[in-house]
Amino acid sequence: MKACVGWRRFLFCFPLIFILPHLFSVLELHQNQAVTDSPKEHTKKFDVQNSSGDDAPKKITRKFDHLVLGPAAGEGLPNRLQCRGVKALNKTHFSNPSHPSSVGDGIAFVTVFTIYNNSPDALADGKPSNLVTVGNASYSKPERSMAILNVFINFIQVRMPQSNVIILTDPESDFSLHQNRVTVLPIQGEYSRDKLMLQRIRSYITFLDIRLEKLSQEQGRITHFIFSDSDIAVIDDLGQIFEKYQDFHVALTFRNNKDQPLNSGFIAVRGTRDGILRARTFLQKVLEVYSSKYMKASRMLGDQLALFWVIKSDASFDAKRFSKAQAFIKEIGGASVLFLPCATYNWTPPEGAGQFHGMPLDVKVVHFKGSRKRLMLEAWNYFSSSADISDMLCLILKSGRTKYEF
């Protein structure tokens, strides 16, 4: 009789060995779907990661379609932004955007932009299934590029309202902008995706040639130029660079990175005749190195590698200076080159969560490179609703470890 009881228990429990794992798998699937399907349209609803800075955020490999906030890097460190949620506990050091820069000269931002809106792939991206929603707007793939460009302009017009924006583009690109103080300048060239970074340097050189011609015809106010990627947000008045450092021709941004210390997404050029001539010569050398040594990296990074090659080719240059986030000037190939720390002038969310140890209170440029472009739109939407730049920076800082679909 006892043996029968044992066998009955075995027969009763045996199916559970197969059923229980299946039940747990279904429960896990539902939990994952709940995270993925969280609301997209409300930028003030966030996913919060409660783990420490060394745990889940670094292990995330998938990309999100909504804001995901984690710990704010730099907590407790001096001269770093401190946040409680997305509220800033201390304020960043900004000039008043309602007043023009104390620099008497003008400032113009120059960016290279093209849109691939005539290809079959671009037309397919307009289908509802391929739309991406941020806030109350949905974007096809070409519209996403335009949205980033418009937000780039918006930040400039809010923080530096007296400056201009010049967009260098392929004459074949079909897009329109309806914003004040914005000029679209077509420049012939090869703007394919594989050659865009190479073409960008060529377009910069052509633009400087055009400016040299105009300088010979014009007298009076000088305009300085900041050549940048269009996925940056200008947080503070950059005209102060030309006032504070009056002896440079070209300015680059650097970080403590052995192989790629220079980022080409921010290059400042003094707008005097001498400044433009020397900057043109410098960029021409970069172009030559790029074309001869780094064409295999022509789609991405080739320009940064070529920049570094030109700099380190100077026998007297000490690359150890990149280990300290302090500005310095060095004569390179006949040009006076100002090196500015990325931590202030080219801050990025992933580096802010890493080697920058948070966000400095004097940050002036935030660069949403790579998979952070969606975050740029989310940040603008948040700023538009709150009008508090420091709180917006907390949102960016706390999202630094997250990659986004966009």
CSV table of C-alpha atoms in Angstrom, one decimal:
chain,number,residue,atom,x,y,z
A,1,MET,CA,0.0,0.0,0.0
A,2,LYS,CA,2.8,2.4,0.9
A,3,ALA,CA,4.5,1.6,-2.4
A,4,CYS,CA,1.3,2.5,-4.3
A,5,VAL,CA,1.2,5.9,-2.5
A,6,GLY,CA,4.8,6.6,-3.6
A,7,TRP,CA,4.0,5.7,-7.2
A,8,ARG,CA,0.9,7.9,-7.1
A,9,ARG,CA,3.0,10.9,-5.9
A,10,PHE,CA,5.5,10.2,-8.6
A,11,LEU,CA,2.8,10.0,-11.4
A,12,PHE,CA,1.2,13.2,-10.0
A,13,CYS,CA,4.4,15.2,-9.8
A,14,PHE,CA,6.1,13.9,-13.0
A,15,PRO,CA,4.2,16.2,-15.5
A,16,LEU,CA,5.1,19.2,-13.3
A,17,ILE,CA,8.7,18.8,-14.3
A,18,PHE,CA,7.7,19.8,-17.9
A,19,ILE,CA,4.9,22.2,-17.1
A,20,LEU,CA,6.7,24.5,-14.6
A,21,PRO,CA,9.6,25.7,-16.9
A,22,HIS,CA,7.1,26.5,-19.6
A,23,LEU,CA,5.0,28.6,-17.2
A,24,PHE,CA,8.1,30.5,-16.0
A,25,SER,CA,9.1,31.2,-19.7
A,26,VAL,CA,5.7,32.6,-20.4
A,27,LEU,CA,5.8,34.9,-17.3
A,28,GLU,CA,9.3,36.2,-18.3
A,29,LEU,CA,8.1,36.9,-21.9
A,30,HIS,CA,5.2,39.0,-20.6
A,31,GLN,CA,7.5,40.9,-18.3
A,32,ASN,CA,9.8,41.8,-21.1
A,33,GLN,CA,6.9,42.9,-23.3
A,34,ALA,CA,5.7,45.1,-20.5
A,35,VAL,CA,9.1,47.0,-20.5
A,36,THR,CA,9.3,47.2,-24.3
A,37,ASP,CA,5.7,48.4,-24.7
A,38,SER,CA,5.9,51.2,-22.2
A,39,PRO,CA,4.5,54.5,-23.4
A,40,LYS,CA,6.5,56.3,-26.1
A,41,GLU,CA,4.5,59.5,-26.5
A,42,HIS,CA,5.0,61.1,-23.1
A,43,THR,CA,8.5,62.3,-22.6
A,44,LYS,CA,7.9,62.8,-18.9
A,45,LYS,CA,7.3,59.1,-18.2
A,46,PHE,CA,10.6,57.5,-17.7
A,47,ASP,CA,11.9,54.0,-17.0
A,48,VAL,CA,14.2,54.2,-13.9
A,49,GLN,CA,17.0,51.8,-13.4
A,50,ASN,CA,17.5,51.5,-9.6
A,51,SER,CA,20.7,49.4,-9.9
A,52,SER,CA,24.2,50.8,-9.0
A,53,GLY,CA,26.4,52.4,-11.7
A,54,ASP,CA,28.4,49.2,-12.0
A,55,ASP,CA,25.5,46.8,-12.7
A,56,ALA,CA,22.6,46.8,-15.2
A,57,PRO,CA,23.3,50.0,-17.1
A,58,LYS,CA,26.6,48.8,-18.4
A,59,LYS,CA,25.2,45.5,-19.4
A,60,ILE,CA,22.4,46.9,-21.6
A,61,THR,CA,22.9,45.8,-25.2
A,62,ARG,CA,19.5,46.4,-26.7
A,63,LYS,CA,18.3,49.8,-27.8
A,64,PHE,CA,15.2,51.5,-26.3
A,65,ASP,CA,12.4,53.4,-27.9
A,66,HIS,CA,11.6,55.4,-24.8
A,67,LEU,CA,13.6,57.3,-22.1
A,68,VAL,CA,15.5,55.1,-19.7
A,69,LEU,CA,17.1,56.8,-16.7
A,70,GLY,CA,19.8,55.4,-14.5
A,71,PRO,CA,22.1,56.8,-11.8
A,72,ALA,CA,23.7,60.2,-12.5
A,73,ALA,CA,27.5,59.9,-12.8
A,74,GLY,CA,29.6,62.3,-10.7
A,75,GLU,CA,27.4,62.2,-7.6
A,76,GLY,CA,29.1,63.9,-4.7
A,77,LEU,CA,32.0,65.2,-6.8
A,78,PRO,CA,32.9,68.9,-6.8
A,79,ASN,CA,32.2,71.0,-9.9
A,80,ARG,CA,29.8,68.4,-11.2
A,81,LEU,CA,26.1,68.6,-11.8
A,82,GLN,CA,24.1,67.0,-8.9
A,83,CYS,CA,20.6,65.7,-9.6
A,84,ARG,CA,17.6,64.4,-7.6
A,85,GLY,CA,15.5,62.7,-10.2
A,86,VAL,CA,15.6,65.1,-13.2
A,87,LYS,CA,15.8,68.1,-10.9
A,88,ALA,CA,19.2,69.9,-10.6
A,89,LEU,CA,20.4,70.4,-7.1
A,90,ASN,CA,23.1,72.9,-8.2
A,91,LYS,CA,23.1,75.2,-11.2
A,92,THR,CA,25.4,75.1,-14.2
A,93,HIS,CA,27.5,78.2,-15.0
A,94,PHE,CA,25.8,79.9,-17.9
A,95,SER,CA,25.9,83.3,-19.5
A,96,ASN,CA,22.6,85.1,-20.0
A,97,PRO,CA,21.3,84.2,-23.5
A,98,SER,CA,19.2,87.4,-23.6
A,99,HIS,CA,22.4,89.4,-24.0
A,100,PRO,CA,24.6,89.2,-27.1
A,101,SER,CA,28.1,87.8,-26.5
A,102,SER,CA,30.6,90.3,-25.3
A,103,VAL,CA,32.7,89.5,-28.4
A,104,GLY,CA,32.2,92.3,-30.8
A,105,ASP,CA,32.5,89.9,-33.8
A,106,GLY,CA,29.8,87.7,-35.2
A,107,ILE,CA,29.6,83.9,-34.8
A,108,ALA,CA,28.3,81.5,-37.4
A,109,PHE,CA,27.8,77.7,-37.0
A,110,VAL,CA,28.6,75.7,-40.1
A,111,THR,CA,27.4,72.1,-40.6
A,112,VAL,CA,27.3,69.7,-43.5
A,113,PHE,CA,24.0,68.0,-44.0
A,114,THR,CA,22.4,66.0,-46.7
A,115,ILE,CA,19.2,63.9,-46.9
A,116,TYR,CA,18.8,60.6,-48.8
A,117,ASN,CA,15.1,61.0,-49.5
A,118,ASN,CA,15.0,59.8,-53.1
A,119,SER,CA,16.0,56.2,-52.7
A,120,PRO,CA,13.6,53.2,-52.6
A,121,ASP,CA,14.6,52.5,-49.0
A,122,ALA,CA,13.7,56.1,-48.0
A,123,LEU,CA,10.3,55.8,-49.5
A,124,ALA,CA,9.7,52.5,-47.7
A,125,ASP,CA,10.7,54.2,-44.4
A,126,GLY,CA,7.6,56.4,-44.7
A,127,LYS,CA,5.3,53.4,-44.1
A,128,PRO,CA,3.5,53.6,-40.7
A,129,SER,CA,5.3,50.5,-39.5
A,130,ASN,CA,8.7,52.3,-39.9
A,131,LEU,CA,7.7,55.5,-38.1
A,132,VAL,CA,9.4,56.4,-34.9
A,133,THR,CA,7.5,58.5,-32.3
A,134,VAL,CA,9.1,61.0,-30.0
A,135,GLY,CA,6.8,63.1,-27.9
A,136,ASN,CA,3.7,64.0,-30.0
A,137,ALA,CA,5.5,63.6,-33.4
A,138,SER,CA,6.2,60.6,-35.6
A,139,TYR,CA,9.1,60.5,-38.0
A,140,SER,CA,10.1,58.5,-41.1
A,141,LYS,CA,13.9,58.0,-41.6
A,142,PRO,CA,14.4,61.2,-43.7
A,143,GLU,CA,12.2,63.1,-41.2
A,144,ARG,CA,14.4,62.0,-38.3
A,145,SER,CA,17.4,63.6,-39.8
A,146,MET,CA,15.5,66.8,-40.4
A,147,ALA,CA,14.2,66.7,-36.8
A,148,ILE,CA,17.8,66.5,-35.5
A,149,LEU,CA,18.8,69.4,-37.7
A,150,ASN,CA,15.9,71.6,-36.6
A,151,VAL,CA,16.7,70.9,-32.9
A,152,PHE,CA,20.3,71.7,-33.5
A,153,ILE,CA,19.2,75.1,-34.9
A,154,ASN,CA,16.7,75.6,-32.0
A,155,PHE,CA,19.3,75.2,-29.3
A,156,ILE,CA,21.6,77.7,-31.1
A,157,GLN,CA,18.8,80.2,-31.5
A,158,VAL,CA,17.9,79.9,-27.8
A,159,ARG,CA,21.4,80.0,-26.3
A,160,MET,CA,23.1,82.3,-28.9
A,161,PRO,CA,20.3,84.2,-30.6
A,162,GLN,CA,22.7,86.6,-32.4
A,163,SER,CA,24.5,83.9,-34.3
A,164,ASN,CA,23.8,82.5,-37.7
A,165,VAL,CA,23.6,78.9,-39.0
A,166,ILE,CA,25.1,77.9,-42.4
A,167,ILE,CA,24.2,74.5,-43.9
A,168,LEU,CA,26.5,73.1,-46.5
A,169,THR,CA,24.7,70.6,-48.6
A,170,ASP,CA,24.6,68.5,-51.8
A,171,PRO,CA,22.9,70.5,-54.6
A,172,GLU,CA,20.7,67.4,-55.2
A,173,SER,CA,19.4,67.3,-51.6
A,174,ASP,CA,15.7,68.2,-51.5
A,175,PHE,CA,14.8,69.8,-48.1
A,176,SER,CA,13.6,73.1,-46.9
A,177,LEU,CA,14.0,75.1,-43.7
A,178,HIS,CA,11.9,77.9,-42.4
A,179,GLN,CA,14.0,79.4,-39.6
A,180,ASN,CA,15.5,82.9,-39.3
A,181,ARG,CA,19.2,83.4,-39.5
A,182,VAL,CA,19.7,80.1,-41.4
A,183,THR,CA,21.4,79.9,-44.8
A,184,VAL,CA,21.5,76.8,-47.0
A,185,LEU,CA,24.6,76.8,-49.2
A,186,PRO,CA,24.9,74.1,-51.9
A,187,ILE,CA,28.4,72.9,-52.6
A,188,GLN,CA,29.2,70.3,-55.3
A,189,GLY,CA,30.8,67.1,-54.1
A,190,GLU,CA,30.3,63.4,-53.4
A,191,TYR,CA,27.8,63.1,-50.5
A,192,SER,CA,27.3,59.4,-50.5
A,193,ARG,CA,27.1,57.7,-47.1
A,194,ASP,CA,30.5,56.0,-47.7
A,195,LYS,CA,32.2,59.3,-48.5
A,196,LEU,CA,30.3,61.8,-46.4
A,197,MET,CA,33.1,62.4,-43.8
A,198,LEU,CA,35.7,62.9,-46.5
A,199,GLN,CA,33.3,65.3,-48.3
A,200,ARG,CA,32.7,67.2,-45.1
A,201,ILE,CA,36.4,68.3,-45.0
A,202,ARG,CA,36.2,69.2,-48.7
A,203,SER,CA,33.1,71.3,-48.1
A,204,TYR,CA,34.8,73.1,-45.2
A,205,ILE,CA,37.7,74.0,-47.4
A,206,THR,CA,35.4,75.2,-50.2
A,207,PHE,CA,33.5,77.3,-47.7
A,208,LEU,CA,36.7,78.9,-46.4
A,209,ASP,CA,37.7,79.7,-50.0
A,210,ILE,CA,34.3,81.5,-50.4
A,211,ARG,CA,34.8,83.4,-47.2
A,212,LEU,CA,38.3,84.5,-48.3
A,213,GLU,CA,36.8,86.0,-51.5
A,214,LYS,CA,34.1,87.8,-49.5
A,215,LEU,CA,36.6,89.2,-47.0
A,216,SER,CA,38.5,90.9,-49.8
A,217,GLN,CA,35.2,92.6,-50.8
A,218,GLU,CA,33.9,93.4,-47.3
A,219,GLN,CA,35.1,95.7,-44.6
A,220,GLY,CA,34.0,95.9,-41.0
A,221,ARG,CA,32.6,93.2,-38.6
A,222,ILE,CA,34.4,89.8,-38.6
A,223,THR,CA,32.5,86.6,-38.3
A,224,HIS,CA,34.1,83.6,-36.6
A,225,PHE,CA,33.1,80.1,-37.5
A,226,ILE,CA,32.3,76.9,-35.6
A,227,PHE,CA,32.2,73.8,-37.8
A,228,SER,CA,30.2,71.2,-36.1
A,229,ASP,CA,28.1,68.0,-36.4
A,230,SER,CA,24.4,68.7,-36.5
A,231,ASP,CA,23.7,66.3,-33.5
A,232,ILE,CA,25.0,68.8,-30.9
A,233,ALA,CA,23.2,71.0,-28.5
A,234,VAL,CA,24.8,74.4,-27.8
A,235,ILE,CA,24.3,74.9,-24.0
A,236,ASP,CA,26.2,78.2,-23.5
A,237,ASP,CA,27.6,81.1,-25.5
A,238,LEU,CA,30.6,79.9,-27.5
A,239,GLY,CA,31.7,83.3,-28.6
A,240,GLN,CA,33.7,83.5,-25.4
A,241,ILE,CA,36.2,81.2,-27.0
A,242,PHE,CA,37.4,83.8,-29.4
A,243,GLU,CA,37.6,86.5,-26.6
A,244,LYS,CA,39.3,84.3,-24.0
A,245,TYR,CA,41.9,82.8,-26.4
A,246,GLN,CA,42.8,85.5,-28.8
A,247,ASP,CA,45.9,83.9,-30.4
A,248,PHE,CA,44.6,80.8,-32.1
A,249,HIS,CA,43.6,80.1,-35.7
A,250,VAL,CA,42.0,76.7,-35.3
A,251,ALA,CA,40.4,75.1,-32.2
A,252,LEU,CA,39.9,71.3,-31.7
A,253,THR,CA,38.4,69.3,-28.9
A,254,PHE,CA,40.2,66.5,-27.2
A,255,ARG,CA,39.7,63.7,-24.6
A,256,ASN,CA,41.9,61.2,-22.9
A,257,ASN,CA,41.7,58.5,-25.6
A,258,LYS,CA,45.0,57.0,-26.7
A,259,ASP,CA,43.9,56.1,-30.3
A,260,GLN,CA,41.3,58.7,-31.0
A,261,PRO,CA,41.9,61.7,-28.7
A,262,LEU,CA,40.4,64.3,-31.2
A,263,ASN,CA,36.7,64.6,-32.1
A,264,SER,CA,36.0,66.2,-35.5
A,265,GLY,CA,32.5,67.2,-34.5
A,266,PHE,CA,33.6,70.6,-33.3
A,267,ILE,CA,36.2,72.8,-35.1
A,268,ALA,CA,36.4,76.5,-34.5
A,269,VAL,CA,38.1,78.9,-37.0
A,270,ARG,CA,39.0,82.5,-36.3
A,271,GLY,CA,37.3,84.6,-39.0
A,272,THR,CA,40.2,87.0,-39.8
A,273,ARG,CA,42.0,86.6,-43.1
A,274,ASP,CA,45.0,85.1,-41.5
A,275,GLY,CA,42.9,82.8,-39.4
A,276,ILE,CA,41.0,81.5,-42.5
A,277,LEU,CA,44.1,81.1,-44.5
A,278,ARG,CA,45.9,79.1,-41.9
A,279,ALA,CA,42.8,77.0,-41.1
A,280,ARG,CA,42.4,76.2,-44.7
A,281,THR,CA,46.0,75.1,-45.0
A,282,PHE,CA,45.6,72.9,-41.9
A,283,LEU,CA,42.4,71.3,-43.2
A,284,GLN,CA,44.0,70.7,-46.6
A,285,LYS,CA,46.8,68.7,-44.9
A,286,VAL,CA,44.1,66.7,-43.0
A,287,LEU,CA,42.4,66.0,-46.3
A,288,GLU,CA,45.6,64.8,-47.9
A,289,VAL,CA,46.3,62.4,-45.0
A,290,TYR,CA,42.7,61.2,-45.0
A,291,SER,CA,42.8,60.5,-48.7
A,292,SER,CA,46.2,58.7,-48.6
A,293,LYS,CA,46.0,56.8,-45.3
A,294,TYR,CA,42.5,56.3,-44.0
A,295,MET,CA,40.2,55.7,-47.0
A,296,LYS,CA,39.2,52.3,-45.4
A,297,ALA,CA,37.7,54.4,-42.6
A,298,SER,CA,36.0,56.8,-45.0
A,299,ARG,CA,32.5,56.2,-43.7
A,300,MET,CA,33.4,57.0,-40.1
A,301,LEU,CA,36.4,58.0,-38.0
A,302,GLY,CA,38.7,58.6,-40.9
A,303,ASP,CA,38.7,62.4,-40.4
A,304,GLN,CA,39.5,62.0,-36.7
A,305,LEU,CA,42.3,59.6,-37.4
A,306,ALA,CA,43.7,62.0,-40.0
A,307,LEU,CA,43.4,64.9,-37.6
A,308,PHE,CA,45.4,63.1,-35.0
A,309,TRP,CA,48.0,62.0,-37.5
A,310,VAL,CA,48.6,65.6,-38.5
A,311,ILE,CA,48.9,66.7,-34.9
A,312,LYS,CA,51.2,63.9,-33.7
A,313,SER,CA,53.4,64.3,-36.8
A,314,ASP,CA,54.7,67.5,-35.2
A,315,ALA,CA,57.9,66.3,-33.5
A,316,SER,CA,57.5,68.6,-30.5
A,317,PHE,CA,53.9,67.7,-29.7
A,318,ASP,CA,53.4,65.8,-26.5
A,319,ALA,CA,50.3,63.6,-26.6
A,320,LYS,CA,50.4,63.2,-22.8
A,321,ARG,CA,48.8,66.7,-22.6
A,322,PHE,CA,45.5,65.0,-23.6
A,323,SER,CA,45.4,63.3,-20.3
A,324,LYS,CA,44.5,66.5,-18.5
A,325,ALA,CA,41.2,68.3,-19.2
A,326,GLN,CA,42.9,71.7,-19.6
A,327,ALA,CA,43.0,74.0,-22.6
A,328,PHE,CA,46.3,74.6,-24.3
A,329,ILE,CA,47.7,76.2,-27.5
A,330,LYS,CA,50.3,74.6,-29.8
A,331,GLU,CA,51.8,75.7,-33.1
A,332,ILE,CA,51.1,72.9,-35.7
A,333,GLY,CA,52.2,73.3,-39.3
A,334,GLY,CA,52.1,77.0,-39.3
A,335,ALA,CA,48.7,77.3,-37.6
A,336,SER,CA,48.2,78.2,-33.9
A,337,VAL,CA,45.9,75.3,-32.7
A,338,LEU,CA,43.8,75.7,-29.6
A,339,PHE,CA,43.0,72.4,-27.9
A,340,LEU,CA,39.8,72.5,-25.8
A,341,PRO,CA,38.7,69.7,-23.4
A,342,CYS,CA,35.7,67.6,-24.7
A,343,ALA,CA,34.4,67.5,-21.1
A,344,THR,CA,33.4,71.2,-21.5
A,345,TYR,CA,33.2,71.8,-25.2
A,346,ASN,CA,32.1,68.4,-26.6
A,347,TRP,CA,30.5,66.5,-23.8
A,348,THR,CA,28.9,63.2,-24.7
A,349,PRO,CA,26.5,61.1,-22.6
A,350,PRO,CA,28.5,57.9,-22.7
A,351,GLU,CA,31.8,59.6,-21.8
A,352,GLY,CA,29.9,61.7,-19.2
A,353,ALA,CA,29.0,58.3,-17.6
A,354,GLY,CA,32.6,57.2,-17.9
A,355,GLN,CA,35.9,59.1,-18.1
A,356,PHE,CA,34.3,62.6,-17.6
A,357,HIS,CA,32.9,61.5,-14.2
A,358,GLY,CA,29.6,63.3,-14.7
A,359,MET,CA,28.8,66.7,-16.2
A,360,PRO,CA,31.0,69.7,-15.4
A,361,LEU,CA,29.1,72.8,-14.3
A,362,ASP,CA,30.6,74.8,-17.1
A,363,VAL,CA,29.6,72.4,-19.9
A,364,LYS,CA,28.9,74.3,-23.2
A,365,VAL,CA,28.2,71.7,-25.8
A,366,VAL,CA,26.4,68.3,-25.5
A,367,HIS,CA,27.1,65.9,-28.4
A,368,PHE,CA,24.5,63.3,-29.0
A,369,LYS,CA,26.6,61.1,-31.2
A,370,GLY,CA,25.9,57.5,-32.1
A,371,SER,CA,22.8,55.9,-30.6
A,372,ARG,CA,21.9,59.0,-28.5
A,373,LYS,CA,20.2,61.0,-31.2
A,374,ARG,CA,16.7,60.2,-29.9
A,375,LEU,CA,17.8,61.6,-26.6
A,376,MET,CA,18.5,64.9,-28.3
A,377,LEU,CA,14.8,65.2,-29.3
A,378,GLU,CA,13.7,64.1,-25.9
A,379,ALA,CA,15.9,66.7,-24.2
A,380,TRP,CA,14.6,69.5,-26.4
A,381,ASN,CA,11.0,68.4,-25.7
A,382,TYR,CA,11.7,68.5,-22.0
A,383,PHE,CA,13.4,71.8,-22.2
A,384,SER,CA,10.6,73.3,-24.2
A,385,SER,CA,8.1,72.3,-21.5
A,386,SER,CA,10.3,73.2,-18.4
A,387,ALA,CA,12.5,76.1,-19.7
A,388,ASP,CA,15.1,74.9,-17.2
A,389,ILE,CA,18.4,74.1,-18.9
A,390,SER,CA,19.9,72.5,-15.7
A,391,ASP,CA,17.0,70.2,-15.2
A,392,MET,CA,17.3,69.2,-18.9
A,393,LEU,CA,21.0,68.4,-18.4
A,394,CYS,CA,20.0,66.1,-15.5
A,395,LEU,CA,17.7,64.2,-17.8
A,396,ILE,CA,20.6,63.8,-20.3
A,397,LEU,CA,23.1,62.9,-17.6
A,398,LYS,CA,20.9,60.2,-16.1
A,399,SER,CA,20.3,58.7,-19.5
A,400,GLY,CA,24.0,58.6,-20.4
A,401,ARG,CA,24.4,54.8,-20.4
A,402,THR,CA,21.3,54.1,-22.5
A,403,LYS,CA,21.3,53.4,-26.2
A,404,TYR,CA,18.2,54.3,-28.3
A,405,GLU,CA,16.5,53.2,-31.4
A,406,PHE,CA,16.1,56.1,-33.8
